[in-house]
Amino acid sequence: AQDFYKMDNIQEIRINFPFSNWDAKLDSLHAIDVDLPLVASSITINGVILDSVGIKFKGNSTYRPTNNKNPLNIKLDYIKDQHYQGIRSIKLSNCFMDPSMLREIIGYYIAGQYMPASKANFAIVYINNIFQGVYTNVQSTGNDFLEEHFGTSDGAFFQCDRLDKTLTLPGTCPSMGSGSALKWVSNDSSCYQNNYEIESEHGWNELLKLIQLLDKNPVSIDTLLNVDRALWMLAFNNFLVNLDSYSGSGHNYLIYQDQNNRFNSILWDLN
């Protein structure tokens, strides 16, 4: 799938819905449940046609019902087992607050010289044969990404951000919460579940060990954290003024535990 994310390639994506009010339908589904997709009758990616794909709007601050161009999350295998060049999930960003439309693509390119980072390029998007605009096409940080950079996707994996759907936490949890910046607040993993979305089949115990060590015995943090990668992430955030991140808002990044039992920080959402 190298061509699909190669920087000097522009992808063409054509989505077809069996109705004209697809935008209102996507807004309605997003308001009900951010995980609910709308099924498109077909999608054509660089001339390759796939049918019955799931489409939904994505993003927190980047999504607005009044936007002319909202970010898209496309699930190619939502109904049946299908892919494009091995890719099953396509993430299209809307260049929110970036008139240059270059920040995300160049940011990921720079980051990729120093740490595992998504690849990104441009995609032109049509819906029902109407041009919607130019989007950034960002590689998903799924199993393929993990296996490419870490050799396995079996480790504990978390998206460090607040959940779109807030859970009711036990009454013993601190009322202020923990945020997503690896702050210690409780021995109960339930107290962290609104700020860390688990992407693996296990990992809460591993996450709490990392947070506790960082808080109570930071001199030994290199046993559970890839410190070199973490420092590169902090340097990157500082140099590019990437403040909607661990460095500024204390969120919007991922961590993955590799085969050496050390967590690795992964950048996300550079728009």
Coordinates of C-alpha atoms in Angstrom, one line a residue:
A1 CA 0.0 0.0 0.0
Q2 CA 3.0 2.3 -0.4
D3 CA 1.5 4.1 -3.4
F4 CA -1.7 5.0 -1.5
Y5 CA 0.3 7.1 1.0
K6 CA 3.2 8.2 -1.1
M7 CA 3.7 11.9 -0.7
D8 CA 3.7 12.8 -4.4
N9 CA 0.6 10.8 -5.2
I10 CA -2.8 12.4 -5.2
Q11 CA -5.6 9.9 -4.6
E12 CA -9.1 10.1 -6.2
I13 CA -12.0 8.9 -4.1
R14 CA -15.6 8.8 -5.3
I15 CA -18.3 7.9 -2.9
N16 CA -21.9 7.1 -4.0
F17 CA -24.9 7.2 -1.7
P18 CA -28.4 6.1 -2.9
F19 CA -29.8 9.4 -1.7
S20 CA -29.0 13.1 -2.1
N21 CA -29.4 14.1 1.6
W22 CA -26.3 12.1 2.7
D23 CA -24.9 15.0 4.6
A24 CA -27.9 15.4 6.8
K25 CA -28.0 11.7 7.4
L26 CA -24.4 11.6 8.5
D27 CA -25.0 14.5 10.8
S28 CA -28.0 12.8 12.4
L29 CA -26.1 9.5 12.9
H30 CA -23.1 11.4 14.4
A31 CA -25.5 13.1 16.9
I32 CA -27.0 9.8 17.9
D33 CA -23.8 7.7 18.1
V34 CA -20.4 8.8 16.7
D35 CA -19.7 5.1 15.9
L36 CA -22.7 4.7 13.6
P37 CA -21.8 4.7 9.9
L38 CA -23.9 5.4 6.9
V39 CA -23.6 2.6 4.2
A40 CA -22.6 3.9 0.8
S41 CA -23.7 1.9 -2.3
S42 CA -20.1 2.1 -3.6
I43 CA -16.8 3.7 -3.4
T44 CA -14.3 4.1 -6.3
I45 CA -10.6 4.5 -5.3
N46 CA -8.4 5.4 -8.1
G47 CA -10.7 3.5 -10.5
V48 CA -11.2 0.4 -8.2
I49 CA -14.8 -0.1 -7.3
L50 CA -15.9 -1.5 -3.9
D51 CA -19.5 -1.7 -2.7
S52 CA -21.3 -1.5 0.7
V53 CA -18.8 0.5 2.6
G54 CA -19.4 2.3 5.9
I55 CA -18.9 6.1 6.0
K56 CA -19.0 8.4 9.1
F57 CA -17.9 11.8 10.1
K58 CA -14.9 11.9 12.5
G59 CA -13.2 14.4 14.7
N60 CA -14.0 16.5 17.8
S61 CA -13.0 20.1 17.1
T62 CA -12.6 19.4 13.4
Y63 CA -16.3 18.3 13.0
R64 CA -19.2 20.7 12.8
P65 CA -22.7 20.1 11.4
T66 CA -22.4 23.4 9.6
N67 CA -19.1 22.6 7.9
N68 CA -19.0 22.4 4.1
K69 CA -16.3 19.8 4.5
N70 CA -16.1 17.5 7.5
P71 CA -13.4 14.8 8.1
L72 CA -14.4 11.3 7.0
N73 CA -13.7 7.8 8.3
I74 CA -14.3 5.2 5.7
K75 CA -14.6 1.5 6.7
L76 CA -14.1 -0.6 3.5
D77 CA -14.9 -3.9 5.3
Y78 CA -17.8 -2.7 7.3
I79 CA -20.2 -5.2 5.7
K80 CA -18.0 -7.7 3.9
D81 CA -14.3 -8.7 3.8
Q82 CA -12.7 -6.3 1.3
H83 CA -9.8 -3.9 1.1
Y84 CA -7.9 -1.6 -1.2
Q85 CA -4.2 -2.5 -1.5
G86 CA -4.5 -4.2 1.9
I87 CA -6.1 -1.1 3.4
R88 CA -9.4 -1.5 5.2
S89 CA -9.8 1.9 6.9
I90 CA -9.3 5.3 5.3
K91 CA -9.0 8.5 7.4
L92 CA -9.6 11.8 5.5
S93 CA -8.9 15.1 7.4
N94 CA -10.4 18.4 6.4
C95 CA -7.3 20.7 7.0
F96 CA -9.1 22.4 9.9
M97 CA -7.6 25.9 10.6
D98 CA -4.8 25.2 8.1
P99 CA -5.2 27.4 5.0
S100 CA -1.9 26.1 3.7
M101 CA -3.2 22.5 3.8
L102 CA 0.4 21.4 4.3
R103 CA 0.8 21.1 8.0
E104 CA -0.4 17.5 8.5
I105 CA 1.4 16.0 5.5
I106 CA 4.8 17.8 6.2
G107 CA 4.4 17.2 9.9
Y108 CA 4.1 13.4 9.5
Y109 CA 6.9 13.4 7.0
I110 CA 9.3 15.1 9.5
A111 CA 8.1 12.9 12.4
G112 CA 8.7 9.8 10.3
Q113 CA 12.5 10.6 10.2
Y114 CA 12.7 10.1 13.9
M115 CA 9.9 7.9 15.2
P116 CA 7.1 5.7 14.0
A117 CA 4.6 8.0 12.3
S118 CA 1.7 7.7 9.9
K119 CA 2.3 8.5 6.2
A120 CA 0.0 11.1 4.6
N121 CA -0.8 12.7 1.2
F122 CA -3.7 14.4 -0.6
A123 CA -7.0 13.0 -1.8
I124 CA -9.6 14.6 -4.0
V125 CA -13.1 13.5 -3.0
Y126 CA -16.3 13.4 -4.9
I127 CA -19.7 12.4 -3.3
N128 CA -22.5 11.5 -5.7
N129 CA -20.3 13.0 -8.5
I130 CA -20.1 16.4 -6.8
F131 CA -16.6 17.6 -5.9
Q132 CA -16.2 18.0 -2.1
G133 CA -12.7 19.3 -2.0
V134 CA -9.1 18.2 -1.2
Y135 CA -8.5 16.3 2.0
T136 CA -5.4 14.9 3.7
N137 CA -5.2 11.1 3.5
V138 CA -3.6 9.9 6.7
Q139 CA -2.5 6.3 7.4
S140 CA -4.5 4.7 10.1
T141 CA -2.6 3.6 13.2
G142 CA -4.1 0.1 13.2
N143 CA -2.6 -3.4 13.2
D144 CA -0.8 -2.9 9.9
F145 CA 0.9 0.2 11.2
L146 CA 2.0 -1.6 14.4
E147 CA 3.3 -4.6 12.6
E148 CA 5.2 -2.4 10.2
H149 CA 7.0 -0.5 13.0
F150 CA 7.1 -2.9 15.9
G151 CA 6.9 -6.4 14.4
T152 CA 3.7 -7.3 16.2
S153 CA 0.2 -5.9 17.0
D154 CA -0.4 -8.0 20.1
G155 CA 0.8 -5.5 22.7
A156 CA -1.2 -3.1 24.9
F157 CA -2.4 -0.2 22.8
F158 CA -4.2 3.0 23.9
Q159 CA -5.5 6.1 22.3
C160 CA -4.9 8.8 24.8
D161 CA -7.8 11.1 24.4
R162 CA -11.2 11.6 26.0
L163 CA -13.9 9.3 24.8
D164 CA -16.6 10.5 22.5
K165 CA -19.2 8.6 24.6
T166 CA -18.7 9.4 28.3
L167 CA -18.9 6.4 30.7
T168 CA -20.3 6.5 34.2
L169 CA -17.3 6.0 36.5
P170 CA -17.3 4.6 40.1
G171 CA -18.1 7.1 42.8
T172 CA -14.7 6.5 44.3
C173 CA -13.0 8.1 41.3
P174 CA -11.7 11.7 41.8
S175 CA -14.2 14.2 40.5
M176 CA -11.6 16.1 38.5
G177 CA -10.6 13.0 36.5
S178 CA -7.1 12.3 35.2
G179 CA -6.9 13.8 31.8
S180 CA -5.0 11.8 29.2
A181 CA -1.4 12.9 30.2
L182 CA -0.4 9.8 32.2
K183 CA -1.4 11.4 35.5
W184 CA -1.8 9.1 38.5
V185 CA -5.2 9.5 40.3
S186 CA -6.2 6.0 41.5
N187 CA -5.4 2.3 41.6
D188 CA -8.7 1.6 39.9
S189 CA -8.4 1.4 36.1
S190 CA -12.1 2.3 35.8
C191 CA -11.2 5.9 36.8
Y192 CA -9.2 6.3 33.6
Q193 CA -11.6 4.9 31.1
N194 CA -13.1 8.2 29.9
N195 CA -9.6 9.5 28.9
Y196 CA -7.9 6.4 27.5
E197 CA -9.5 4.3 24.8
I198 CA -8.1 0.8 24.7
E199 CA -7.4 -0.4 21.2
S200 CA -6.1 -3.9 22.2
E201 CA -7.7 -6.9 23.9
H202 CA -5.8 -6.2 27.1
G203 CA -3.7 -3.5 28.7
W204 CA -5.3 -1.7 31.6
N205 CA -2.9 -3.3 34.2
E206 CA 0.1 -2.4 31.9
L207 CA -1.1 1.2 31.6
L208 CA -1.6 1.7 35.3
K209 CA 2.0 0.3 35.9
L210 CA 3.3 2.9 33.5
I211 CA 1.4 5.8 35.1
Q212 CA 2.3 4.7 38.7
L213 CA 6.0 4.4 37.9
L214 CA 6.0 7.8 36.1
D215 CA 4.4 9.4 39.2
K216 CA 6.1 7.5 42.0
N217 CA 9.5 6.3 40.7
P218 CA 10.4 8.3 37.5
V219 CA 14.1 7.4 37.8
S220 CA 13.1 3.9 36.6
I221 CA 10.8 5.0 33.9
D222 CA 13.0 3.6 31.1
T223 CA 12.0 0.1 32.1
L224 CA 8.4 0.8 30.9
L225 CA 8.8 3.7 28.5
N226 CA 10.9 4.2 25.4
V227 CA 12.4 7.4 26.7
D228 CA 14.2 8.2 23.4
R229 CA 11.0 8.1 21.4
A230 CA 9.2 10.1 24.0
L231 CA 11.8 12.8 23.9
W232 CA 11.7 13.0 20.1
M233 CA 7.9 13.4 20.4
L234 CA 8.3 16.3 22.8
A235 CA 10.9 17.9 20.7
F236 CA 8.7 17.6 17.6
N237 CA 5.7 19.1 19.4
N238 CA 7.8 22.0 20.6
F239 CA 9.5 22.7 17.2
L240 CA 6.2 22.6 15.2
V241 CA 4.2 24.2 18.0
N242 CA 1.9 21.2 18.0
L243 CA 0.0 22.1 21.2
D244 CA -3.1 20.0 20.6
S245 CA -1.1 17.1 21.8
Y246 CA 0.5 15.6 24.9
S247 CA 2.6 18.8 25.3
G248 CA -0.1 21.3 25.2
S249 CA -3.6 19.9 26.0
G250 CA -2.3 16.6 27.4
H251 CA -4.1 14.4 24.9
N252 CA -4.2 13.4 21.2
Y253 CA -1.5 10.8 21.0
L254 CA -1.2 7.0 21.3
I255 CA 1.0 4.6 23.2
Y256 CA 1.9 1.0 22.3
Q257 CA 3.7 -1.5 24.4
D258 CA 6.3 -3.3 22.3
Q259 CA 7.9 -6.8 22.7
N260 CA 10.4 -5.3 25.2
N261 CA 7.5 -4.3 27.5
R262 CA 8.2 -0.6 26.9
F263 CA 5.5 1.8 25.8
N264 CA 6.2 3.9 22.7
S265 CA 4.5 7.3 22.1
I266 CA 2.9 7.8 18.7
L267 CA 1.8 11.1 17.3
W268 CA -1.7 11.7 16.0
D269 CA -3.9 14.4 14.6
L270 CA -1.4 17.0 13.3
N271 CA -4.0 19.2 11.6

